XYZ file of C-alpha atoms in Angstrom:
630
model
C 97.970 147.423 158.783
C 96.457 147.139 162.230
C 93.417 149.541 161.941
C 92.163 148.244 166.159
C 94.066 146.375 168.458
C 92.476 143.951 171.912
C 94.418 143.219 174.425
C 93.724 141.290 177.480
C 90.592 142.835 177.722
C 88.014 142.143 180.403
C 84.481 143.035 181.101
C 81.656 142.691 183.885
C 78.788 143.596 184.741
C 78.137 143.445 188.655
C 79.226 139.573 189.732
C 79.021 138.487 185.850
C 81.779 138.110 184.015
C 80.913 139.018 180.355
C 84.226 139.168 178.252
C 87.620 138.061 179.981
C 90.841 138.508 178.862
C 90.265 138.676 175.021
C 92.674 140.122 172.583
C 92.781 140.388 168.434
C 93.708 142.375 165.675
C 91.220 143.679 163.291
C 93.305 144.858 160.186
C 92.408 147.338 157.310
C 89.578 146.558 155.125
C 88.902 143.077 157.150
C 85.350 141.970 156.897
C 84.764 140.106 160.344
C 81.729 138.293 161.440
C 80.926 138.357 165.358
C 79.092 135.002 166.292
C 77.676 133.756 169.660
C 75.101 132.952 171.895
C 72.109 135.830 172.972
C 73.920 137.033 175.990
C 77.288 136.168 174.708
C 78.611 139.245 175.149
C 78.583 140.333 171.209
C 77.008 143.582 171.787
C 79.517 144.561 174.661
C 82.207 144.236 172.506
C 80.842 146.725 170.216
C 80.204 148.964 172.920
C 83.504 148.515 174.049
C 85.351 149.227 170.407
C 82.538 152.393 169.962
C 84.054 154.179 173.251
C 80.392 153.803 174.643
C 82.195 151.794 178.052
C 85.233 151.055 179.159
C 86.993 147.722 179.877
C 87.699 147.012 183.488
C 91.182 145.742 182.643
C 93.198 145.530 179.368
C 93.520 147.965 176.638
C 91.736 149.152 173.708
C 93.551 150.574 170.246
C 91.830 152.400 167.399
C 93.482 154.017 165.147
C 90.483 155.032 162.822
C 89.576 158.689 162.293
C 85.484 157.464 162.217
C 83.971 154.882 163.687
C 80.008 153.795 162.494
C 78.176 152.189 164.788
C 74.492 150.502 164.256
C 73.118 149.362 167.151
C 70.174 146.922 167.033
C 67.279 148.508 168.500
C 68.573 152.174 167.714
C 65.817 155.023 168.607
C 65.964 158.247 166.649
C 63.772 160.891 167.268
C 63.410 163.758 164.340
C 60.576 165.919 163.232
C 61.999 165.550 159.400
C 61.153 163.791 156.796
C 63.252 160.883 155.711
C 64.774 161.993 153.104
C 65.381 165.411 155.244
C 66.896 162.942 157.922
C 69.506 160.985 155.859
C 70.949 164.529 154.325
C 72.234 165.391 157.631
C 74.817 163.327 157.180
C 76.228 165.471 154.148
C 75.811 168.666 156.275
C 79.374 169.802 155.030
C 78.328 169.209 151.172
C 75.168 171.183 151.396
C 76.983 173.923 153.324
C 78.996 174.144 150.553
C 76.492 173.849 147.933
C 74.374 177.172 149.722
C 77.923 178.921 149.441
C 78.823 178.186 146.130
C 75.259 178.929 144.735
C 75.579 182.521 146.435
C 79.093 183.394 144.965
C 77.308 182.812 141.696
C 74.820 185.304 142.605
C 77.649 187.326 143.592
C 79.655 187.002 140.631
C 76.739 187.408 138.156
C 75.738 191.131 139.970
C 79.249 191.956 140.334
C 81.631 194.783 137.662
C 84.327 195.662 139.432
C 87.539 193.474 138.298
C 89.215 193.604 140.872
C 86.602 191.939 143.037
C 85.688 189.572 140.713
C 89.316 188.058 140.420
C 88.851 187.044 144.298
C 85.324 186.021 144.142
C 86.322 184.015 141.356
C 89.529 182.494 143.153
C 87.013 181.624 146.044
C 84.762 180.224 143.569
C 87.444 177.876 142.214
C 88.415 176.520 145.498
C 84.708 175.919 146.780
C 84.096 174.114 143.642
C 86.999 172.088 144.031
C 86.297 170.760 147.426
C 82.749 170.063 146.445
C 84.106 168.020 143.738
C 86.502 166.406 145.881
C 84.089 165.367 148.267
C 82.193 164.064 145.522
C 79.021 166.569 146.167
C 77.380 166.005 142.768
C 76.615 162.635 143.830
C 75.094 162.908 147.471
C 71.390 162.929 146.076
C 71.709 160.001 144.114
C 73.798 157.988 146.791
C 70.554 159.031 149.077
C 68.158 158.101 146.749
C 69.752 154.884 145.806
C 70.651 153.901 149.829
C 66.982 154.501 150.614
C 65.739 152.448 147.740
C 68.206 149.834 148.341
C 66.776 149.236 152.074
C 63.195 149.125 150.907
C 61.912 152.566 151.109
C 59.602 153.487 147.904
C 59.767 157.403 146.549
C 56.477 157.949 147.836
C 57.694 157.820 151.319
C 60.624 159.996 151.166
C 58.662 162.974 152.963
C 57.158 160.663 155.261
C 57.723 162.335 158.745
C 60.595 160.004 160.755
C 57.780 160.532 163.940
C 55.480 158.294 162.092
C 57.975 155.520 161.220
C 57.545 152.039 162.867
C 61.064 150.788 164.812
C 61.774 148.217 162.297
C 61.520 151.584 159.671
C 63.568 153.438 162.028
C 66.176 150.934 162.376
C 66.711 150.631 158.334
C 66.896 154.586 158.422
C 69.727 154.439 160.737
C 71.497 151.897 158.682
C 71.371 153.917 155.575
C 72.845 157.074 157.953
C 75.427 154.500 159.272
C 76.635 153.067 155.936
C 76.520 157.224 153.839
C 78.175 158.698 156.634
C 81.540 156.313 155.090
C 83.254 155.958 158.207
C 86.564 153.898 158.369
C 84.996 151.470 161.035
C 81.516 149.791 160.633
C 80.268 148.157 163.689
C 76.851 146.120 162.431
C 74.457 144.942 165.287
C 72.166 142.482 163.337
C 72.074 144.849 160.093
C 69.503 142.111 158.530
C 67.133 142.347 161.134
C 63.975 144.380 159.606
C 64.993 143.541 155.646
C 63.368 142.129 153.061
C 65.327 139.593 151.050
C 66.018 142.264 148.194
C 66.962 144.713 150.501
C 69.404 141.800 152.130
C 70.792 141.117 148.784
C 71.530 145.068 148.238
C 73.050 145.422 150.916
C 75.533 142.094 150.502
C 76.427 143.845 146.983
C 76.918 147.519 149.041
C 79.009 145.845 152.399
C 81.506 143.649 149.366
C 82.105 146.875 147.631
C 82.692 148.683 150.828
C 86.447 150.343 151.198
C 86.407 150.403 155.169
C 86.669 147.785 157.502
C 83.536 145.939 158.751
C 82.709 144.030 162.117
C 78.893 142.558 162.027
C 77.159 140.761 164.802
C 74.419 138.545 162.320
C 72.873 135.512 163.021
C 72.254 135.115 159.095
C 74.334 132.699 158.130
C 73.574 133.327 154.300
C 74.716 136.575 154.566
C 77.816 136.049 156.259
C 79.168 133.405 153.959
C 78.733 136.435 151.657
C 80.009 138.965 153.044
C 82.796 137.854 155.759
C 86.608 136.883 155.567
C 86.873 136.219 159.280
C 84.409 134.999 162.043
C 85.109 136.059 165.898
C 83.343 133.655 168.385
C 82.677 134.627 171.708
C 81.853 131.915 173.895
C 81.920 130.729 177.446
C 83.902 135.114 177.938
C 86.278 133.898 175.383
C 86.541 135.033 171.761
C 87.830 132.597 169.215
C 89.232 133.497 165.588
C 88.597 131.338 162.748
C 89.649 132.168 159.265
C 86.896 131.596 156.849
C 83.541 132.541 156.174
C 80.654 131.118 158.860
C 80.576 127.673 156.584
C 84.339 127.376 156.767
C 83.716 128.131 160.774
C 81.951 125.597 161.032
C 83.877 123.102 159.229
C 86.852 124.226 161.448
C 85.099 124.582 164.550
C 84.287 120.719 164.221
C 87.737 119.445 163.602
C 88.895 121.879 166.642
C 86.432 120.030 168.607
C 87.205 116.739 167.812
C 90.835 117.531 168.008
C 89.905 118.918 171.942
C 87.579 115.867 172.406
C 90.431 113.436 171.541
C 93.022 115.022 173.489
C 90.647 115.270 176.685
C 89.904 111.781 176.140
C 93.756 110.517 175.678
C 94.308 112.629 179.111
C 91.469 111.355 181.089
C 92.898 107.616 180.330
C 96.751 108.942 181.184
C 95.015 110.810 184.471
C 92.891 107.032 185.438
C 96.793 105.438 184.755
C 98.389 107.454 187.263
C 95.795 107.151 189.787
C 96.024 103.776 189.145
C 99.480 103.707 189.654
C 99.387 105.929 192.583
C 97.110 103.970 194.511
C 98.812 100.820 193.786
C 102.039 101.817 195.490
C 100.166 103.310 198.229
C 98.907 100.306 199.102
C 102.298 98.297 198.613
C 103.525 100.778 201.203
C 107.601 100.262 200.853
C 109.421 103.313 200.595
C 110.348 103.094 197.275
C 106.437 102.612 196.579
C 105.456 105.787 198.623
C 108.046 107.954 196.716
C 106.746 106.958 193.461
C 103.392 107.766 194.160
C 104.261 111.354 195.659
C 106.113 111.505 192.042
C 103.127 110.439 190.024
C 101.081 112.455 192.371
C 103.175 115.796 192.154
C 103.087 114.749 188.392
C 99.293 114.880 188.238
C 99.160 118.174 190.627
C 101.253 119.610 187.814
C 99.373 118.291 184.728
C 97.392 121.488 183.037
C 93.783 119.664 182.529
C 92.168 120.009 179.884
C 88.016 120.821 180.002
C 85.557 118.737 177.698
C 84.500 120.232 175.200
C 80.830 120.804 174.547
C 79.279 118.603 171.676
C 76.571 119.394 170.099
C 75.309 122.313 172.852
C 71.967 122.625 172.048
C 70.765 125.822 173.421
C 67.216 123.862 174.359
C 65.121 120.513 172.901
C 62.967 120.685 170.225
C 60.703 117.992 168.578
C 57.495 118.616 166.347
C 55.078 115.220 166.495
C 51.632 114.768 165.939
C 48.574 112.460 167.036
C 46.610 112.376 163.563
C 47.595 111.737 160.312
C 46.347 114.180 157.486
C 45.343 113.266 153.982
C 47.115 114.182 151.040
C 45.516 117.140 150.150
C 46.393 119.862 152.697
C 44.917 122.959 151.274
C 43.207 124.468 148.372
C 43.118 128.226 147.648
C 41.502 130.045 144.082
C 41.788 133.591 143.293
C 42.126 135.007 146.772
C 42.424 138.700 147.137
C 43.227 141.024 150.064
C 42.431 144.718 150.246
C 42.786 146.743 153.168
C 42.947 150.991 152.212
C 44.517 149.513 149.304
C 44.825 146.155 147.353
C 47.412 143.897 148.892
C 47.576 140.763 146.917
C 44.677 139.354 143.914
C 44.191 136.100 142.215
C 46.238 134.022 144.911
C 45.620 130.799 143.613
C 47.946 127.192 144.514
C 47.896 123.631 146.462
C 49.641 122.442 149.067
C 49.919 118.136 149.636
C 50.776 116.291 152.691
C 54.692 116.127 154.044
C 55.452 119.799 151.619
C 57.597 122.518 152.907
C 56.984 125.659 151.906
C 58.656 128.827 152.006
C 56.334 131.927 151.437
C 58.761 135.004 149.538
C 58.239 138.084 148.825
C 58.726 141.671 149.868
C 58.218 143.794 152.901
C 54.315 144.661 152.482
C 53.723 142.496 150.116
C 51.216 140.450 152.592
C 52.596 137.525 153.781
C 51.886 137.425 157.056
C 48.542 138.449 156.475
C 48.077 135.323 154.372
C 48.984 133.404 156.664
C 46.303 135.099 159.000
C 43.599 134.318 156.442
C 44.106 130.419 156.866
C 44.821 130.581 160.847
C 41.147 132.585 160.423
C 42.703 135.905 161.977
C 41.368 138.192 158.877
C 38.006 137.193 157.608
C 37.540 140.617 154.858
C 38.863 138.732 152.092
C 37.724 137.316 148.275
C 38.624 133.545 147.239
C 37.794 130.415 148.510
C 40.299 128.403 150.926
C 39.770 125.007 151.512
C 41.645 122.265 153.584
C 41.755 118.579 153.351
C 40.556 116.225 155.740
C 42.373 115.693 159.576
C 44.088 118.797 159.385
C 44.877 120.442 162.618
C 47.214 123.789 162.299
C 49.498 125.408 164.377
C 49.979 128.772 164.063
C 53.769 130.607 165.318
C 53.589 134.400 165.174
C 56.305 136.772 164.934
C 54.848 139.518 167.151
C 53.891 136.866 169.725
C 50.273 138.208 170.124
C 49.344 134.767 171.499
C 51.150 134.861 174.527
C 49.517 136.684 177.400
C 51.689 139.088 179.039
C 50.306 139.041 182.556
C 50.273 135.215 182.680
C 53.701 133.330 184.403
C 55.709 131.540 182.017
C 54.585 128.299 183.743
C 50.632 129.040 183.796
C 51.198 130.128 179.745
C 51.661 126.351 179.362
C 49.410 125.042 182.028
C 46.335 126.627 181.287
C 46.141 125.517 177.820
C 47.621 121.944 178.740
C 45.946 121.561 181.904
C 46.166 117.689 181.451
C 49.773 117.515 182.220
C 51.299 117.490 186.039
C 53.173 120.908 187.453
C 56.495 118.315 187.317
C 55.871 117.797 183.318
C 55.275 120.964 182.701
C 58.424 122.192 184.336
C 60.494 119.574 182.804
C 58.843 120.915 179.569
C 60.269 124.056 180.141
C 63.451 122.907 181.664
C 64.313 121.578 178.302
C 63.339 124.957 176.184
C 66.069 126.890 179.284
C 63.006 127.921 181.279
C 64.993 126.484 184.955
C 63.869 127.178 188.353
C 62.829 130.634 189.250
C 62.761 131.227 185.830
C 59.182 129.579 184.980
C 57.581 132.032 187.532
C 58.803 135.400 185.319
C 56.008 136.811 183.972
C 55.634 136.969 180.085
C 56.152 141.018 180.140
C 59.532 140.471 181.089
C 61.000 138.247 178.750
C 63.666 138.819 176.367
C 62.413 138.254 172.535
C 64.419 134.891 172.659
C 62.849 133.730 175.290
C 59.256 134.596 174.307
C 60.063 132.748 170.768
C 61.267 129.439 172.915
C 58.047 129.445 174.568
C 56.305 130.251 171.436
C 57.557 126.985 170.151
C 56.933 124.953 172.844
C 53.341 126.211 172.471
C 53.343 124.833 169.007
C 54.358 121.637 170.254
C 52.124 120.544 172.384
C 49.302 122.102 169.961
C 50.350 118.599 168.403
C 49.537 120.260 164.421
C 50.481 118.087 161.134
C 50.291 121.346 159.659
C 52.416 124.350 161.011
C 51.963 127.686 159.618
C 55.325 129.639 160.908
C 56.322 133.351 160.965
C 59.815 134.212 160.798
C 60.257 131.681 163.443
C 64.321 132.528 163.356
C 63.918 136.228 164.931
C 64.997 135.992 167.707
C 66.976 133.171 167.913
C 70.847 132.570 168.159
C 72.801 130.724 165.751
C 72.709 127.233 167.887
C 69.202 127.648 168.312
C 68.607 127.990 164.390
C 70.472 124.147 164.122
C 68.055 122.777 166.447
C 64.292 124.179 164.637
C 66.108 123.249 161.707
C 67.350 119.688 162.627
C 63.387 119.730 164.188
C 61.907 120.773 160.911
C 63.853 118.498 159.016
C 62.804 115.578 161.214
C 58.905 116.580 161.368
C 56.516 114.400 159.226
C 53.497 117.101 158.848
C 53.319 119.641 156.084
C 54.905 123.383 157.054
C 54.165 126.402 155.117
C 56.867 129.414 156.707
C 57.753 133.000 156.031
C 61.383 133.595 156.381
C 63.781 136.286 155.170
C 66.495 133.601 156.462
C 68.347 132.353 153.369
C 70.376 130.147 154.923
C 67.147 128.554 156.885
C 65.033 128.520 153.680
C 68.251 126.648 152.385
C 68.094 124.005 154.208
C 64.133 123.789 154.887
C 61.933 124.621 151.862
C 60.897 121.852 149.169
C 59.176 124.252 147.026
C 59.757 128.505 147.025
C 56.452 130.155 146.210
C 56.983 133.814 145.660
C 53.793 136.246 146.821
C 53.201 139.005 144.121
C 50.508 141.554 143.802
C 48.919 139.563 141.113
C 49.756 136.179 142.007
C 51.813 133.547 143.129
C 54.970 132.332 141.524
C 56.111 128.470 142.586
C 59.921 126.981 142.315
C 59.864 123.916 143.133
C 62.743 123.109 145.099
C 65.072 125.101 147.858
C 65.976 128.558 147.971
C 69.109 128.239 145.776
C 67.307 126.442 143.183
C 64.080 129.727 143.125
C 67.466 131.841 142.984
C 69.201 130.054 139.784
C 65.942 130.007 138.010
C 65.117 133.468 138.521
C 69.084 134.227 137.366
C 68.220 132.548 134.011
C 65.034 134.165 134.081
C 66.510 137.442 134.513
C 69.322 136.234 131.811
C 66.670 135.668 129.356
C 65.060 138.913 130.099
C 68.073 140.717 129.831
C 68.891 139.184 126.065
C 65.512 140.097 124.965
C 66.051 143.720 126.439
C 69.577 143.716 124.447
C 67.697 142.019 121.217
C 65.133 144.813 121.578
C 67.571 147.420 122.072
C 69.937 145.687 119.090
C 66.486 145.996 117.385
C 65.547 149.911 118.078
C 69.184 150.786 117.450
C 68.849 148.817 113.560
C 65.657 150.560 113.916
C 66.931 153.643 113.958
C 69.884 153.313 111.663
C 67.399 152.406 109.046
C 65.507 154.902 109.514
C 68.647 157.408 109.879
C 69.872 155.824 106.406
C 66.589 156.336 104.878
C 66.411 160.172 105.646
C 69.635 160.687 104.656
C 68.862 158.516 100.979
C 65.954 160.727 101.318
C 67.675 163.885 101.607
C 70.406 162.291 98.810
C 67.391 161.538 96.573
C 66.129 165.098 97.222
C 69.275 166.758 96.495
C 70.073 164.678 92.848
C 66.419 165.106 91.779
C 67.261 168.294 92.233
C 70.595 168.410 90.590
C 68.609 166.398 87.616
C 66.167 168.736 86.740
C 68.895 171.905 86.753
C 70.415 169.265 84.203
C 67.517 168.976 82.456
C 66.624 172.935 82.468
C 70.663 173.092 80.974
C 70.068 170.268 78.354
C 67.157 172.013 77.073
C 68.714 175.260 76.850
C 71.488 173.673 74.723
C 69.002 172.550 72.830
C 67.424 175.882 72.335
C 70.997 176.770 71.345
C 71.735 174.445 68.905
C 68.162 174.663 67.009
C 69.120 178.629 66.809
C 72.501 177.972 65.077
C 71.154 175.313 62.931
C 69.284 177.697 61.231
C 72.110 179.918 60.128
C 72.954 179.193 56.358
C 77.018 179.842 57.494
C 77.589 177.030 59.522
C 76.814 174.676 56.261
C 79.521 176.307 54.784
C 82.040 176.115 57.087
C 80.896 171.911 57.756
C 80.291 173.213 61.353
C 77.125 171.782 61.027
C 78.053 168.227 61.266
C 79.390 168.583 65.002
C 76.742 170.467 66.151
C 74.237 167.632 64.578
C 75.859 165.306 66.525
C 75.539 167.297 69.792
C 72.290 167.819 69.318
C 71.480 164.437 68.941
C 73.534 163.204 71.700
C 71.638 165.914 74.151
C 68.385 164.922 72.975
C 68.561 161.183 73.786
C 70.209 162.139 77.169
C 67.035 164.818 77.150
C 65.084 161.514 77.239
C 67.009 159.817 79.556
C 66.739 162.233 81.768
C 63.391 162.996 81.996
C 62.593 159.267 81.878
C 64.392 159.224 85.058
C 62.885 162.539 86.913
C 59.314 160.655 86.232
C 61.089 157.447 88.452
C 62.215 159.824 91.333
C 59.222 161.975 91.507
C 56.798 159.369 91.281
């Protein structure tokens, strides 16, 4: 069932035409991934299905009752903790809680009958609603949303106010994804996670009973997560079914199929002309009708465009001037401690033509390693070493190296001032830096463009070893394919923190994992680090079920034992009452013996035999009670 409906809708903003005539159906439950350029027109659409502006022609149709909506740089502003923060979105359940908790006060002070029998009645049907809005989970759901996006316990009464943006933003998202709403509209939900707190949320959006729409330019995540992918390109949006890898497998028949059918009408167009001309220039009549027929013909023809191959959103090509030797760098037991201890005994070796990928979790000081060996923190324990010829290059995720007040043109210049004004503007032609555009100053630029000129900085730094951080942010799906296909290509050693899966994919040659007390290496890509730590975590798991088979064996034995115990207990018990019995007969039986009548009678002869018989079961039995009490 149709859950929002697109038609012909168009959008602009001033002379620029953002979205034209676009129309879909999103259905129930659909999980769609939105895909396209920076300045595609991605976010628009959003804005445009959240009610936040309205299309200049076409129509809109949602037939949701609530509509999420994360948007990617979302500001909140709150005096309240965290934790204090996310429970506003179960206003309605803690309402009800406060009311049912002072009916019971009610109830408990209350004699009259009468009264009661309503209270009670009320009572029932708070209780019921509570239950039906599932109440008695809302703390854990809290607790396990916050967890799940990488906030610790000890920060739950951390005042919002203090939060960073990236914090901010991962508040919102847990908000966004309790408050259930039938409609989830994702701006770049990955933006700000870890990889765990990636991977928790996959398992949380798969689960989800709503529909979804996500803008992400993680392509990992989106072969997880989505059904459908909606490209919007050139104002148009596209549907392909398929996750982003079976996108991309369509999108490059579909553009082979357009590529041969432009061709095959670019050689029937050349034909006519051809033909056209020729009976122009026999000029009979019958020759001048023909051509107004073949030209008519060609007026009529709908022409197809050429499609774009291969539209690299800008050039990219890592090279360097001298060679490094095999060993790269050398670091034992380093250790970082700032108010507290980061990271301790970092210890590993990186050789000539690796590529690394640097893991771990938000905090866990990453990019503060990578600080250490660019020589940006100095207050640290170990020894680093590097080989001979080894010239870094160092990319940044907060861009701290480029200088706001400089041009985009003197950012390159003054630090290359061997190069001509025309090379460095072709330069920057090629990373989309075109005309006016080189004279912006850095302030002004859009975090994709300060990560283009980032890497062309890196470039002509001419390294043969890069040290990158997150060098994806910021960058649209096209421009991921060309640093990769770059990457790939490059001959020097890399060493990169990225929470990109897909990236890290494609990239690493060995996974080293950054841990409080260590380093962990995989050597090989990212799926290979993730089956080994699945069969790590395998074997972990059987030895936590051996264990537990153990402690539950354990505990039977132990369980048995008592209760053989208590058994033993009981028939020692039982034994010496017996015993007391057996001797009492005795007693019995020595009195009688001694009474001249019963030798007359011949009684004697059974009660010699008793006698006998209870005095070797006498023995028997106290044999026995020395065994047990022993």
């Amino acid at each position: 069932m149709a859950i929002i409906t697109v038609n012909n809708v168009t959008k602009s903003y001033g002379i620029d035409i953002i979205l034209q005539n676009i129309s879909f159906i999103v259905n129930e439950k659909d999980k769609i991934g939105v895909i396209g350029k920076n300045g595609a027109g991605k976010s628009t659409l959003f804005n445009l299905l959240a009610g936040f502006t309205e299309p200049d022609s076409g129509a809109i149709s949602i037939s949701a009752n609530k509509i999420g909506y994360l948007q990617q740089n979302t500001l909140i502003d709150s005096e309240k903790s965290i934790y204090e923060e996310v429970k506003t979105v179960f206003v309605e359940i803690f309402q009800l809680e406060k009311q049912i908790k002072s009916l019971e006060e009610k109830i408990s002070q209350t004699k009259d009958s009468h009264l009661l029998d309503k209270l009670f009645l009320e009572y029932s049907f708070l209780t019921d609603k509570y239950m039906e809005l599932d109440g008695y989970s809302v703390e854990s759901k809290i607790r396990g949303a916050l967890n799940g996006l990488g906030f610790d316990v000890s920060q739950f009464d951390t005042p919002v106010s203090n939060l960073s943006g990236g914090q901010k933003t991962r508040l919102m998202l847990a908000k966004t994804l309790l408050s259930n709403p039938d409609v989830l509209l994702l701006d770049e939900p990955t933006n700000h996670l870890d990889i765990s707190s990636i991977e928790w949320l996959e398992q949380y959006l798969k689960f989800y009973s709503g529909t979804i729409l996500i803008i992400s330019h993680d392509r990992y995540f989106l072969d997880k997560i989505v059904s459908r992918i909606f490209e919007i390109e050139n104002t148009k949006l596209s549907v392909y079914e398929g996750n982003y890898t079976e996108y991309l497998k369509r999108k490059t028949l579909e553009t082979k199929a357009k590529l041969k059918a432009y061709e095959e009408q670019q050689k029937e167009i050349k034909r006519i002309k051809s033909i056209i001309q020729i009976q122009k220039n026999r000029r009979t009549e019958k020759s001048v009708k023909m051509a107004e027929s073949k030209q008519k013909l060609l007026e009529k023809m709908e022409i197809i465009e050429k499609p774009v191959i291969n539209n690299r959103s800008f050039n990219l090509h890592f090279d360097f001037d001298l060679e490094s030797g095999n060993e790269v760098l050398t670091v034992k037991n380093l250790s970082l401690s700032f108010d507290r201890q980061i990271f301790s005994n970092v210890s590993f070796e990186i050789k000539k033509g690796e590529k690394i990928a640097l893991l771990g979790p938000n905090g866990i000081g990453k990019s503060s390693l990578l600080k250490i060996l660019v020589g940006e923190i100095d207050n640290f324990e170990g020894e680093i070493k590097f080989g001979t010829n080894i010239i870094t290059g160092y990319y940044e995720q907060e861009f701290k190296s480029l200088h706001d007040e400089k041009t985009v043109i003197d950012e390159i210049w003054d630090e290359n001032p061997y190069l001509t004004q025309t090379e460095v503007r072709t330069l920057l032609a090629s990373f989309l830096f075109k005309e006016e555009d080189v004279f912006k100053t850095v302030s002004v630029l859009s975090g994709g463009e300060k990560a283009r000129l980032s890497l062309l900085k890196l470039i002509l730094s001419k390294a043969n070893f890069l040290l990158m951080d997150e060098p994806t942010n910021h960058l649209d799906l096209k421009a991921k394919e060309v640093l990769e296909e770059a990457l790939l290509d490059y001959s020097g050693t890399l060493l990169f923190v990225s929470h990109d899966r897909y990236f890290i994919d494609k990239i690493a040659t060995k996974v080293m994992v950054l841990t409080p007390q260590g380093v962990e290496v995989y050597l090989g890509n990212y799926s290979y680090y993730i089956e080994k730590k699945n069969q790590l975590n395998e074997k972990q798991e059987e030895t936590i079920k051996k264990t537990k088979t153990q402690i539950k064996n354990e505990r039977y034995k132990e369980r048995l034992a008592k209760l053989k115990l208590k058994q033993q207990k009981e028939y020692l018990k039982n034994l010496e009452n017996s015993i007391y019995q057996a001797e009492e007969r005795i007693k019995y039986l020595e009195e009688k013996m001694c009474d001249v009548k019963i030798y007359k009678t011949g009684e004697i002869v059974e009660i010699q035999k008793e006698y006998n018989a209870l005095k070797s079961k006498l023995e028997q039995m106290y044999e026995e009670w020395e065994n047990l009490s022993g």
